[in-house]
Each structure stands twice: as structure tokens, then as C-alpha cells.
Amino acid sequence: MKPNLDPVSTEDMDDHERAAFNELIRPSDSYLPDGTYWADLPVGERVKFCVQQDRIETRKEMAWLWDMFKTDPLAPIAYYFKNSVLPGAGLGLEGYVLFSISNVTPLFKASYKECWSTGKVCNPNWIAAVNYLEVVGILIGQIIVGLLGDWIGRRWGLIQDAVIMFVGLIMLTAAWGMTLNGWVICYAWSLFFYSIGVGGEYPMTATIGMENGIGSGKVNMSKDRLHRGRSVVSAFLMQGWGQFANQAILIILLLIFHHGDGTPPISTTTTNWTYRISFFIPAIGTLWLVYYRAYHVKAAAASKQLDAQKKKASVTGYDTQSLKLTFKHFTPRLVATAGCWFANDVFFYGNKLFQSKFIAVISPHSTSLMTNWLWNLVNIAASLAGYYCASWFVDNKLYGRKMMQNIGFMMCFILFIIPAFLLKYYESAAHIHSFQAMYFLSSFFNQFGPNCTTFLVAAEVFPTPIRGTAHGLSAAAGKLGALVIAVVGSYTTTQQQFYIVPWFGLAGVLLTELFLPDTTGLDLREQERRWLHIRQGREHEYHGPAVHRKHLSVWERWMGKGKYYDADLDYQMKVKEFRAEWEAAMAVRGEEKDALFDLDDVDESIFQGSLHTYFERTSPMIRAMEKSEVEPTTLPDDARDDEDTHGRE
């Protein structure tokens, strides 16, 4: 159903003003000139529209990048550092440390055989507890910090995560004991403490990356629709760079202290210097992260969307009502995000379980620790390629989150099920290259698939007041998957593991297809708008894109959620909602006369924008609207400048 194209008089506007007005309600990156939503188009026209919009956006970004480069050749690097490296710094540091645990274990086994290999002088339960306590610590951090992030604020969660990780790294670096068994116990509990901070990084990084795209007053809304996923995944992929840096540094340190190719025996002195320095290096970076988050991340910016939603709902603490409504209306989504993350972590950590077997097959006569590490470096490089492909394609309307997750799960299933029934065949030297290809491809498609998308959608498909909690619960379910496969790996052979792991890929496909909505191309403001109706008990009165069948799961369609979608009614409701905001804004403007007002003085609706900028740049349009009593609206994205230009923080 197409909306009325001209419900208000625009006779006194010129072409530019009229186009700006239409862009407010029907942005050209999502709607045709006749008002048809992109997801309502027939398949052929939809493909044509999406390809055209991708070309337009690519040309814009390339022109912008070229202009930046001409002004300062290093500016693109600085931009990437500010918008991807810094937001993902915590995940990069935790990726470095957590994957260091599995990397230094062979080093411990080579130097402390009587402890880590034979268990003669160390309790085997404490050796096993190193891995278990790591997972339990992460799980606790994900749940607790997710709750606290929704309760106290996002910035507090960021700071406490960094502090816990810094203290934990000092504990890991200085771990000691009167006996080897005492050292193992100290090492295990230090890792547990550090992992609590790691767990908190997941919900905080995802929610802030998600919310910085809406309502901040600094981000063009088209970037939220077109590049929201890329922003979050670009921060998440720093985890891959953390793994890469850790493996590279361990190789360098072993070369320095061992003076060889890593072939045992390796002295205890070499092991101590290697692993302790490898932990001390990220401790320096984490200390800087504490400083940066404490003094350069503003509370108002980090929790702006959360505070706005609490203000509208008159909530001062934790929004328990939103939690109840989330379980009432979005339980299937929580099943999808938690269940898919569980299935993914079985694959992700299963890949690590098979790593030693894989290396033993391709290098059967090598006893060098360096061989293991070098092949792991190649595997991390394949994973990094998958991370970047995910960030490039996750916002593509013709591919997007849901298809990427389904294809990733299916490819992992195929790449694991083949060697599961033909392991002896691929273990032979004649077919080793095929085994190599399947192993590296499984790493690639795990990142170019569920490992990135589960992190993204667990924050994206839930409302702001409960986003941290929902993400934390989903991530914790993933760590349960990691714990399950760690236990399974301790009591099964490689062949048995290959029989077990692939089926979680099919489970992931089933959960994704049935219960996960596809939010690719959906404006997050529409989700918040729908949530407002749900909270007010008026779900049936919301008719916008958030209940379009394209953005609903199969289960939600079966439950009849899509029946509320009506483009015509939605357009009329938006005009009424914008009128209310316009009148509130004009009232404040009248009180302050010609001065620019602060939006914090009025109710911050989900459609708020930098209206003061709009007033300055489109005053002829405002006069036309006032003369013709045009229905109210908010600021168009194209009319915004950075707030700093107008003297506002």
C-alpha cells in the first residue's frame, strides 16, 4: 500500500526544500520517489534498487575518502583508528590474552612436563580448571555487566571492564607459588578474575556501537540504516587482530629467549620470560584504555539513548517493566540469539580443538613448537579475511545479517561433516591439501558468518532499555557452548569430535531461519518507535517497517505480527508524531526567541534530530511550513552539520 504523496501543501517551497521535506519521512536510501518501501518491491525491482543505492553510497564514500586523503594522506588511517580501533580496543586486548592461554599451554607442557603433561607434581583438576575458570569468568561478566550497563549506564560498564582486565593482567604477569601446583592455582584464579572483565566487554561494545548511530546528534541517520552493522563488526573484528598480535609476539619472544626454532627442550627460564612479557605488553595497553574511557568517553554520549528511553518511561533505575515485556514479546528472538551463539561457539572452539590434529597431519614429523604457532598464524589470517568480508557485506540489503549467518552455519557444517566420515582419507599425505583447504575455509566462514553476526544481532533485535541484558544473556549462552565442547573434547577422540560438532551448524541454520528477524536496512528508530507502542500497550497501533515481513522472523509471521504493517497508516501517524515534536520545539524556540535551544530541554522523542541546525540552514522552508501550516517534521539528515560547528558538545 502506497502512502499519500502530498498530504500537506508545499506550494511555497522550492524544489530543494520540497525534496528535503520528503527525505524526512521517505529517505531515498529506503524508499522510491513514489513512496514505496524497498522491501515492498518485487524481487527484480528490489535487486535493481539495492544495487543502485549501493553504487550511489560507494561513490559518496570514495569521494569522501579521496577528499580526506588529499587534505591529509594520513587522515583515513586516523579516521579508521578513531571509529574502529578505539571502539574495539577492549575486544582486541581480550582477544590477545584469551587466545594466548591456548598458545602458551604447549610452552608450559614443554618446560613443565611433570606438571602440565604427566600431572606428577600438579593436580590434574587444577590444570583442567585453567580453561573452565576462563569460560566461567567470561560468562559471569557477560550477565552481570549486561545488567549493570542497562541499570547504571554504558560508560560505567566500559570503565569497570578495563579496570578488571588491567588488574587481571597484572595478576597473570606476576602469578607465582611456593610449588608448581601453587603457581597453577594462582594462574587459574588470575585468569578467572581477568575473564570477568572480558565478559563485560561483549554487551558494552555491542550496545554502544549500536546506539552511537541513533539519536546522538553527531551521526547522519542514513549511516545508521546503511552502515550500522559495519560499525559494530569493525569494532568486533579487533578481536581477530588481538589474536594475530599475540601469536606474532609469542613467536618473536620465543626466538629471542630460546635461540632456536622452538624445538624442545625449552628451559623454564625461557618459558617464564616469554609468557610473562607476553602478558605485560597488553597490560600497558589496558592501562591506557582505563585512562581513555575514564577521561575521554563522556557519560552523556555513551548512554544518551538509554537515558532518553528511561526519561520517556519515567524510570530511574533498572527498567524491570521492559525486561518483562521483552520476555513476553521477544522470547523467540532471545531463543535465536542465545541458541545461535551457543551453536556458533561449539564450532568456534571446536575449530581450536581440531587445530593440533590438523597440524599433526600436515607436519607429522615436526616436534617444534614454532611449527604449531606458524600454522596458527596462517589460520588467524584466514579468520581476519572472514572478519573483513563480514564487515563489508553485513549491511548489503541483498545479503545482510540473516543470510550471512545461515550460509556461514551451513558452510561450517559441510566443511566439518566431510572429514567426519572420511578422516582417514584426508589424513593421508596424498589428500592433505584438501584437508588444509577445508580447515582454513571453516575458519573463514565462521567469521564471515555466525561469529560476527551473533555478536551484532544480539544487540540489534532488542529495545534500548534491555539491550545490554539481552546481549549479555545471549553471549553467556555462547560461552556455555564453549564449555560444552571443552568438556566433550576432554573425553572423546578427534574422530568422535568430528561426528558431534557439525550438527550444531544445522541447529544454527534452523534457529536462525525460524526465530531470527532480518534487521538489515531497518532504521533502528523504527524499532524504538515500535517498542514505545508495545510499552504503552498499543502494539496493534504501530504500522511501520519494523513489522514488515522482511524484518520479522518466520515465527513472528506465523504469530501474525506482520498483519499490522500498513504503509499508508504509518505515514499518517508519523506526520502526527512529527507535529507534536514540532510544536514542542517551536514552543521552546519561541521562548528563547532567536537563540538555539538544547534538545535536552524538551522530550527527546525517538525522531529527535539537531533541530537547531535545521532552523539555521532551512529557514526558508520553515517559513513556508509556517505559512502553509505544513505538518511538523524533524531535521533531515542531509541538513545536519557536526554539532561542534555550532558550538555544542
mmCIF file of C-alpha atoms in Angstrom, residues 137-416:
data_model
loop_
_atom_site.group_PDB
_atom_site.id
_atom_site.type_symbol
_atom_site.label_atom_id
_atom_site.label_comp_id
_atom_site.label_asym_id
_atom_site.label_seq_id
_atom_site.Cartn_x
_atom_site.Cartn_y
_atom_site.Cartn_z
ATOM 1 C CA GLY A 137 34.567 -15.852 34.361
ATOM 2 C CA ILE A 138 33.510 -14.627 30.931
ATOM 3 C CA LEU A 139 30.005 -15.979 31.441
ATOM 4 C CA ILE A 140 29.640 -14.185 34.796
ATOM 5 C CA GLY A 141 30.939 -10.919 33.351
ATOM 6 C CA GLN A 142 28.576 -11.042 30.378
ATOM 7 C CA ILE A 143 25.478 -11.443 32.510
ATOM 8 C CA ILE A 144 26.392 -9.072 35.364
ATOM 9 C CA VAL A 145 27.799 -6.247 33.249
ATOM 10 C CA GLY A 146 24.960 -6.563 30.750
ATOM 11 C CA LEU A 147 22.517 -5.969 33.621
ATOM 12 C CA LEU A 148 24.577 -3.169 35.157
ATOM 13 C CA GLY A 149 25.043 -1.493 31.782
ATOM 14 C CA ASP A 150 21.256 -1.211 31.448
ATOM 15 C CA TRP A 151 20.922 -0.157 35.063
ATOM 16 C CA ILE A 152 23.755 2.291 35.779
ATOM 17 C CA GLY A 153 24.931 3.216 32.280
ATOM 18 C CA ARG A 154 27.157 2.149 29.404
ATOM 19 C CA ARG A 155 30.193 4.253 30.357
ATOM 20 C CA TRP A 156 30.421 2.739 33.821
ATOM 21 C CA GLY A 157 30.478 -0.717 32.249
ATOM 22 C CA LEU A 158 33.299 0.275 29.896
ATOM 23 C CA ILE A 159 35.462 1.666 32.691
ATOM 24 C CA GLN A 160 34.981 -1.210 35.116
ATOM 25 C CA ASP A 161 35.713 -3.732 32.352
ATOM 26 C CA ALA A 162 39.025 -2.052 31.571
ATOM 27 C CA VAL A 163 39.972 -1.823 35.273
ATOM 28 C CA ILE A 164 39.225 -5.504 35.891
ATOM 29 C CA MET A 165 41.202 -6.551 32.812
ATOM 30 C CA PHE A 166 44.189 -4.409 33.847
ATOM 31 C CA VAL A 167 44.291 -5.837 37.375
ATOM 32 C CA GLY A 168 43.821 -9.343 35.964
ATOM 33 C CA LEU A 169 46.760 -8.895 33.592
ATOM 34 C CA ILE A 170 48.997 -7.765 36.448
ATOM 35 C CA MET A 171 47.923 -10.876 38.354
ATOM 36 C CA LEU A 172 48.672 -13.112 35.331
ATOM 37 C CA THR A 173 52.054 -11.492 34.779
ATOM 38 C CA ALA A 174 53.061 -11.831 38.445
ATOM 39 C CA ALA A 175 51.433 -15.236 39.125
ATOM 40 C CA TRP A 176 53.612 -17.260 41.490
ATOM 41 C CA GLY A 177 53.534 -20.076 44.020
ATOM 42 C CA MET A 178 55.720 -21.891 46.532
ATOM 43 C CA THR A 179 55.197 -25.004 44.382
ATOM 44 C CA LEU A 180 54.314 -25.613 40.749
ATOM 45 C CA ASN A 181 50.821 -26.612 41.817
ATOM 46 C CA GLY A 182 50.514 -23.364 43.786
ATOM 47 C CA TRP A 183 51.562 -21.416 40.692
ATOM 48 C CA VAL A 184 48.898 -23.206 38.600
ATOM 49 C CA ILE A 185 46.220 -22.331 41.175
ATOM 50 C CA CYS A 186 47.292 -18.672 41.201
ATOM 51 C CA TYR A 187 47.397 -18.625 37.410
ATOM 52 C CA ALA A 188 43.909 -20.141 37.127
ATOM 53 C CA TRP A 189 42.263 -17.679 39.537
ATOM 54 C CA SER A 190 44.050 -14.725 37.937
ATOM 55 C CA LEU A 191 42.612 -15.798 34.614
ATOM 56 C CA PHE A 192 39.153 -16.111 36.165
ATOM 57 C CA PHE A 193 39.309 -12.557 37.504
ATOM 58 C CA TYR A 194 40.548 -11.201 34.177
ATOM 59 C CA SER A 195 37.777 -13.049 32.301
ATOM 60 C CA ILE A 196 35.030 -11.233 34.221
ATOM 61 C CA GLY A 197 36.180 -8.004 32.591
ATOM 62 C CA VAL A 198 36.356 -9.736 29.226
ATOM 63 C CA GLY A 199 32.763 -10.877 29.570
ATOM 64 C CA GLY A 200 31.596 -7.327 30.188
ATOM 65 C CA GLU A 201 33.253 -6.093 27.001
ATOM 66 C CA TYR A 202 30.782 -8.013 24.848
ATOM 67 C CA PRO A 203 27.491 -6.303 25.790
ATOM 68 C CA MET A 204 29.093 -2.870 26.323
ATOM 69 C CA THR A 205 30.944 -2.743 22.990
ATOM 70 C CA ALA A 206 27.926 -4.007 21.063
ATOM 71 C CA THR A 207 25.343 -1.712 22.670
ATOM 72 C CA ILE A 208 27.444 1.452 22.412
ATOM 73 C CA GLY A 209 28.409 0.671 18.822
ATOM 74 C CA MET A 210 24.720 0.168 18.048
ATOM 75 C CA GLU A 211 23.400 3.236 19.837
ATOM 76 C CA ASN A 212 26.017 5.686 18.621
ATOM 77 C CA GLY A 213 24.258 5.572 15.271
ATOM 78 C CA ILE A 214 20.908 6.873 16.520
ATOM 79 C CA GLY A 215 19.943 9.962 18.385
ATOM 80 C CA SER A 216 23.461 11.113 19.142
ATOM 81 C CA GLY A 217 23.128 14.267 17.105
ATOM 82 C CA LYS A 218 26.529 13.607 15.551
ATOM 83 C CA VAL A 219 25.795 10.733 13.217
ATOM 84 C CA ASN A 220 23.912 11.017 9.944
ATOM 85 C CA MET A 221 20.845 8.794 10.182
ATOM 86 C CA SER A 222 21.498 7.312 6.759
ATOM 87 C CA LYS A 223 24.700 5.871 8.231
ATOM 88 C CA ASP A 224 22.612 4.035 10.796
ATOM 89 C CA ARG A 225 20.495 2.447 8.092
ATOM 90 C CA LEU A 226 23.349 1.765 5.673
ATOM 91 C CA HIS A 227 26.404 1.141 7.871
ATOM 92 C CA ARG A 228 25.231 0.245 11.375
ATOM 93 C CA GLY A 229 26.338 -3.364 11.029
ATOM 94 C CA ARG A 230 29.698 -2.379 9.600
ATOM 95 C CA SER A 231 30.368 -0.087 12.570
ATOM 96 C CA VAL A 232 29.712 -2.850 15.099
ATOM 97 C CA VAL A 233 31.538 -5.611 13.201
ATOM 98 C CA SER A 234 34.521 -3.313 12.548
ATOM 99 C CA ALA A 235 34.910 -2.964 16.311
ATOM 100 C CA PHE A 236 34.362 -6.680 16.896
ATOM 101 C CA LEU A 237 36.997 -7.732 14.353
ATOM 102 C CA MET A 238 39.675 -6.155 16.544
ATOM 103 C CA GLN A 239 39.413 -9.451 18.423
ATOM 104 C CA GLY A 240 40.989 -11.099 15.374
ATOM 105 C CA TRP A 241 43.833 -8.587 15.335
ATOM 106 C CA GLY A 242 44.362 -9.290 19.025
ATOM 107 C CA GLN A 243 44.791 -12.989 18.272
ATOM 108 C CA PHE A 244 47.178 -12.205 15.431
ATOM 109 C CA ALA A 245 49.281 -9.840 17.576
ATOM 110 C CA ASN A 246 49.513 -12.369 20.385
ATOM 111 C CA GLN A 247 50.711 -15.167 18.142
ATOM 112 C CA ALA A 248 53.239 -12.924 16.394
ATOM 113 C CA ILE A 249 54.633 -11.609 19.700
ATOM 114 C CA LEU A 250 54.947 -15.106 21.173
ATOM 115 C CA ILE A 251 56.901 -16.218 18.105
ATOM 116 C CA ILE A 252 59.235 -13.235 18.409
ATOM 117 C CA LEU A 253 59.744 -13.718 22.160
ATOM 118 C CA LEU A 254 60.489 -17.420 21.759
ATOM 119 C CA LEU A 255 63.043 -16.649 19.077
ATOM 120 C CA ILE A 256 64.668 -14.115 21.399
ATOM 121 C CA PHE A 257 64.838 -16.275 24.522
ATOM 122 C CA HIS A 258 65.142 -19.774 23.056
ATOM 123 C CA HIS A 259 67.685 -19.057 20.339
ATOM 124 C CA GLY A 260 66.264 -21.751 18.115
ATOM 125 C CA ASP A 261 63.256 -22.978 16.189
ATOM 126 C CA GLY A 262 61.141 -23.835 19.228
ATOM 127 C CA THR A 263 62.170 -27.488 19.423
ATOM 128 C CA PRO A 264 62.125 -28.938 22.981
ATOM 129 C CA PRO A 265 63.647 -28.976 25.464
ATOM 130 C CA ILE A 266 62.731 -25.415 26.387
ATOM 131 C CA SER A 267 64.085 -24.098 29.673
ATOM 132 C CA THR A 268 61.835 -22.852 32.446
ATOM 133 C CA THR A 269 63.634 -19.505 32.302
ATOM 134 C CA THR A 270 62.720 -19.124 28.625
ATOM 135 C CA THR A 271 59.106 -20.035 29.343
ATOM 136 C CA ASN A 272 58.808 -17.589 32.231
ATOM 137 C CA TRP A 273 60.263 -14.648 30.298
ATOM 138 C CA THR A 274 58.205 -15.463 27.202
ATOM 139 C CA TYR A 275 54.791 -15.836 28.778
ATOM 140 C CA ARG A 276 55.181 -13.069 31.381
ATOM 141 C CA ILE A 277 56.320 -10.452 28.870
ATOM 142 C CA SER A 278 53.541 -11.549 26.514
ATOM 143 C CA PHE A 279 51.027 -10.689 29.275
ATOM 144 C CA PHE A 280 52.767 -7.490 30.369
ATOM 145 C CA ILE A 281 52.546 -5.944 26.888
ATOM 146 C CA PRO A 282 48.699 -5.865 26.796
ATOM 147 C CA ALA A 283 48.695 -4.668 30.424
ATOM 148 C CA ILE A 284 50.240 -1.394 29.213
ATOM 149 C CA GLY A 285 47.577 -1.067 26.519
ATOM 150 C CA THR A 286 44.810 -1.851 29.010
ATOM 151 C CA LEU A 287 46.075 0.795 31.442
ATOM 152 C CA TRP A 288 45.844 3.342 28.629
ATOM 153 C CA LEU A 289 42.318 2.076 27.892
ATOM 154 C CA VAL A 290 41.310 2.770 31.511
ATOM 155 C CA TYR A 291 42.568 6.334 31.145
ATOM 156 C CA TYR A 292 40.873 6.855 27.779
ATOM 157 C CA ARG A 293 37.490 5.589 28.914
ATOM 158 C CA ALA A 294 37.620 7.482 32.210
ATOM 159 C CA TYR A 295 38.586 10.861 30.734
ATOM 160 C CA HIS A 296 37.586 10.832 27.065
ATOM 161 C CA VAL A 297 34.340 8.838 26.939
ATOM 162 C CA LYS A 298 31.550 11.110 28.124
ATOM 163 C CA ALA A 299 28.715 9.607 30.132
ATOM 164 C CA ALA A 300 26.089 11.636 28.289
ATOM 165 C CA ALA A 301 27.287 10.373 24.915
ATOM 166 C CA ALA A 302 27.759 6.725 25.918
ATOM 167 C CA SER A 303 24.299 6.372 27.471
ATOM 168 C CA LYS A 304 22.338 9.010 25.540
ATOM 169 C CA GLN A 305 19.824 6.609 24.016
ATOM 170 C CA LEU A 306 19.408 4.649 27.239
ATOM 171 C CA ASP A 307 18.842 7.829 29.254
ATOM 172 C CA ALA A 308 16.352 9.123 26.682
ATOM 173 C CA GLN A 309 14.307 5.930 26.836
ATOM 174 C CA LYS A 310 14.355 5.885 30.649
ATOM 175 C CA LYS A 311 13.250 9.502 30.705
ATOM 176 C CA LYS A 312 10.295 8.753 28.452
ATOM 177 C CA ALA A 313 9.305 5.799 30.648
ATOM 178 C CA SER A 314 9.966 7.706 33.925
ATOM 179 C CA VAL A 315 12.458 5.030 35.016
ATOM 180 C CA THR A 316 15.427 5.912 37.219
ATOM 181 C CA GLY A 317 16.995 2.509 37.882
ATOM 182 C CA TYR A 318 16.787 -0.793 36.100
ATOM 183 C CA ASP A 319 13.800 -1.000 33.771
ATOM 184 C CA THR A 320 12.162 -4.176 35.075
ATOM 185 C CA GLN A 321 9.000 -3.467 33.089
ATOM 186 C CA SER A 322 10.993 -3.554 29.858
ATOM 187 C CA LEU A 323 12.552 -6.845 30.929
ATOM 188 C CA LYS A 324 9.112 -8.382 31.484
ATOM 189 C CA LEU A 325 7.826 -7.058 28.154
ATOM 190 C CA THR A 326 10.930 -8.344 26.373
ATOM 191 C CA PHE A 327 10.284 -11.877 27.597
ATOM 192 C CA LYS A 328 6.624 -11.512 26.705
ATOM 193 C CA HIS A 329 7.082 -10.201 23.170
ATOM 194 C CA PHE A 330 10.644 -11.144 22.159
ATOM 195 C CA THR A 331 11.337 -14.541 23.758
ATOM 196 C CA PRO A 332 11.654 -16.198 20.293
ATOM 197 C CA ARG A 333 14.304 -13.629 19.408
ATOM 198 C CA LEU A 334 16.184 -14.419 22.611
ATOM 199 C CA VAL A 335 15.971 -18.120 21.728
ATOM 200 C CA ALA A 336 17.505 -17.276 18.340
ATOM 201 C CA THR A 337 20.322 -15.042 19.601
ATOM 202 C CA ALA A 338 21.235 -17.278 22.556
ATOM 203 C CA GLY A 339 20.791 -20.572 20.715
ATOM 204 C CA CYS A 340 22.719 -19.465 17.626
ATOM 205 C CA TRP A 341 25.557 -18.096 19.768
ATOM 206 C CA PHE A 342 25.680 -21.435 21.608
ATOM 207 C CA ALA A 343 25.871 -23.327 18.307
ATOM 208 C CA ASN A 344 28.497 -20.937 16.948
ATOM 209 C CA ASP A 345 30.809 -21.275 19.940
ATOM 210 C CA VAL A 346 30.694 -25.039 19.617
ATOM 211 C CA PHE A 347 32.067 -24.514 16.104
ATOM 212 C CA PHE A 348 34.461 -21.725 17.040
ATOM 213 C CA TYR A 349 36.104 -23.604 19.899
ATOM 214 C CA GLY A 350 35.712 -26.924 18.086
ATOM 215 C CA ASN A 351 37.916 -25.458 15.386
ATOM 216 C CA LYS A 352 40.549 -24.835 18.059
ATOM 217 C CA LEU A 353 40.225 -28.421 19.301
ATOM 218 C CA PHE A 354 40.969 -29.770 15.834
ATOM 219 C CA GLN A 355 43.909 -27.432 15.340
ATOM 220 C CA SER A 356 46.553 -29.674 16.903
ATOM 221 C CA LYS A 357 45.245 -32.681 14.940
ATOM 222 C CA PHE A 358 45.244 -30.677 11.757
ATOM 223 C CA ILE A 359 48.839 -29.528 12.268
ATOM 224 C CA ALA A 360 49.933 -33.045 13.180
ATOM 225 C CA VAL A 361 48.546 -34.257 9.858
ATOM 226 C CA ILE A 362 50.236 -31.620 7.694
ATOM 227 C CA SER A 363 53.520 -31.692 9.679
ATOM 228 C CA PRO A 364 53.660 -35.251 11.028
ATOM 229 C CA HIS A 365 57.379 -35.313 11.855
ATOM 230 C CA SER A 366 57.722 -31.876 13.445
ATOM 231 C CA THR A 367 58.273 -31.532 17.183
ATOM 232 C CA SER A 368 58.848 -27.772 17.080
ATOM 233 C CA LEU A 369 56.506 -25.511 18.971
ATOM 234 C CA MET A 370 57.181 -22.893 16.304
ATOM 235 C CA THR A 371 55.535 -25.078 13.646
ATOM 236 C CA ASN A 372 52.302 -25.109 15.608
ATOM 237 C CA TRP A 373 52.386 -21.355 16.123
ATOM 238 C CA LEU A 374 53.182 -20.542 12.496
ATOM 239 C CA TRP A 375 50.302 -22.631 11.191
ATOM 240 C CA ASN A 376 48.052 -20.987 13.770
ATOM 241 C CA LEU A 377 49.159 -17.613 12.408
ATOM 242 C CA VAL A 378 48.018 -18.681 8.944
ATOM 243 C CA ASN A 379 44.663 -19.776 10.367
ATOM 244 C CA ILE A 380 44.217 -16.415 12.102
ATOM 245 C CA ALA A 381 44.951 -14.660 8.793
ATOM 246 C CA ALA A 382 42.150 -16.687 7.169
ATOM 247 C CA SER A 383 39.859 -15.668 10.038
ATOM 248 C CA LEU A 384 40.769 -11.993 9.593
ATOM 249 C CA ALA A 385 39.785 -12.209 5.937
ATOM 250 C CA GLY A 386 36.410 -13.521 7.094
ATOM 251 C CA TYR A 387 36.035 -10.704 9.644
ATOM 252 C CA TYR A 388 36.585 -8.045 6.983
ATOM 253 C CA CYS A 389 34.272 -9.711 4.468
ATOM 254 C CA ALA A 390 31.593 -9.751 7.171
ATOM 255 C CA SER A 391 32.005 -6.022 7.811
ATOM 256 C CA TRP A 392 31.761 -5.266 4.063
ATOM 257 C CA PHE A 393 28.657 -7.361 3.322
ATOM 258 C CA VAL A 394 26.681 -7.290 6.570
ATOM 259 C CA ASP A 395 24.715 -4.165 5.557
ATOM 260 C CA ASN A 396 24.039 -5.252 1.987
ATOM 261 C CA LYS A 397 20.253 -5.488 1.651
ATOM 262 C CA LEU A 398 20.538 -8.385 -0.815
ATOM 263 C CA TYR A 399 22.740 -10.396 1.570
ATOM 264 C CA GLY A 400 22.683 -8.999 5.091
ATOM 265 C CA ARG A 401 22.847 -10.484 8.559
ATOM 266 C CA LYS A 402 20.420 -13.369 8.341
ATOM 267 C CA MET A 403 21.628 -14.828 5.053
ATOM 268 C CA MET A 404 25.243 -14.378 6.123
ATOM 269 C CA GLN A 405 24.579 -16.282 9.334
ATOM 270 C CA ASN A 406 22.714 -19.089 7.566
ATOM 271 C CA ILE A 407 25.346 -19.528 4.862
ATOM 272 C CA GLY A 408 28.139 -19.414 7.442
ATOM 273 C CA PHE A 409 26.498 -22.111 9.573
ATOM 274 C CA MET A 410 25.834 -24.283 6.535
ATOM 275 C CA MET A 411 29.382 -23.947 5.198
ATOM 276 C CA CYS A 412 30.825 -24.861 8.597
ATOM 277 C CA PHE A 413 28.544 -27.907 8.684
ATOM 278 C CA ILE A 414 29.697 -29.042 5.222
ATOM 279 C CA LEU A 415 33.383 -28.389 5.936
ATOM 280 C CA PHE A 416 33.210 -30.418 9.169
#
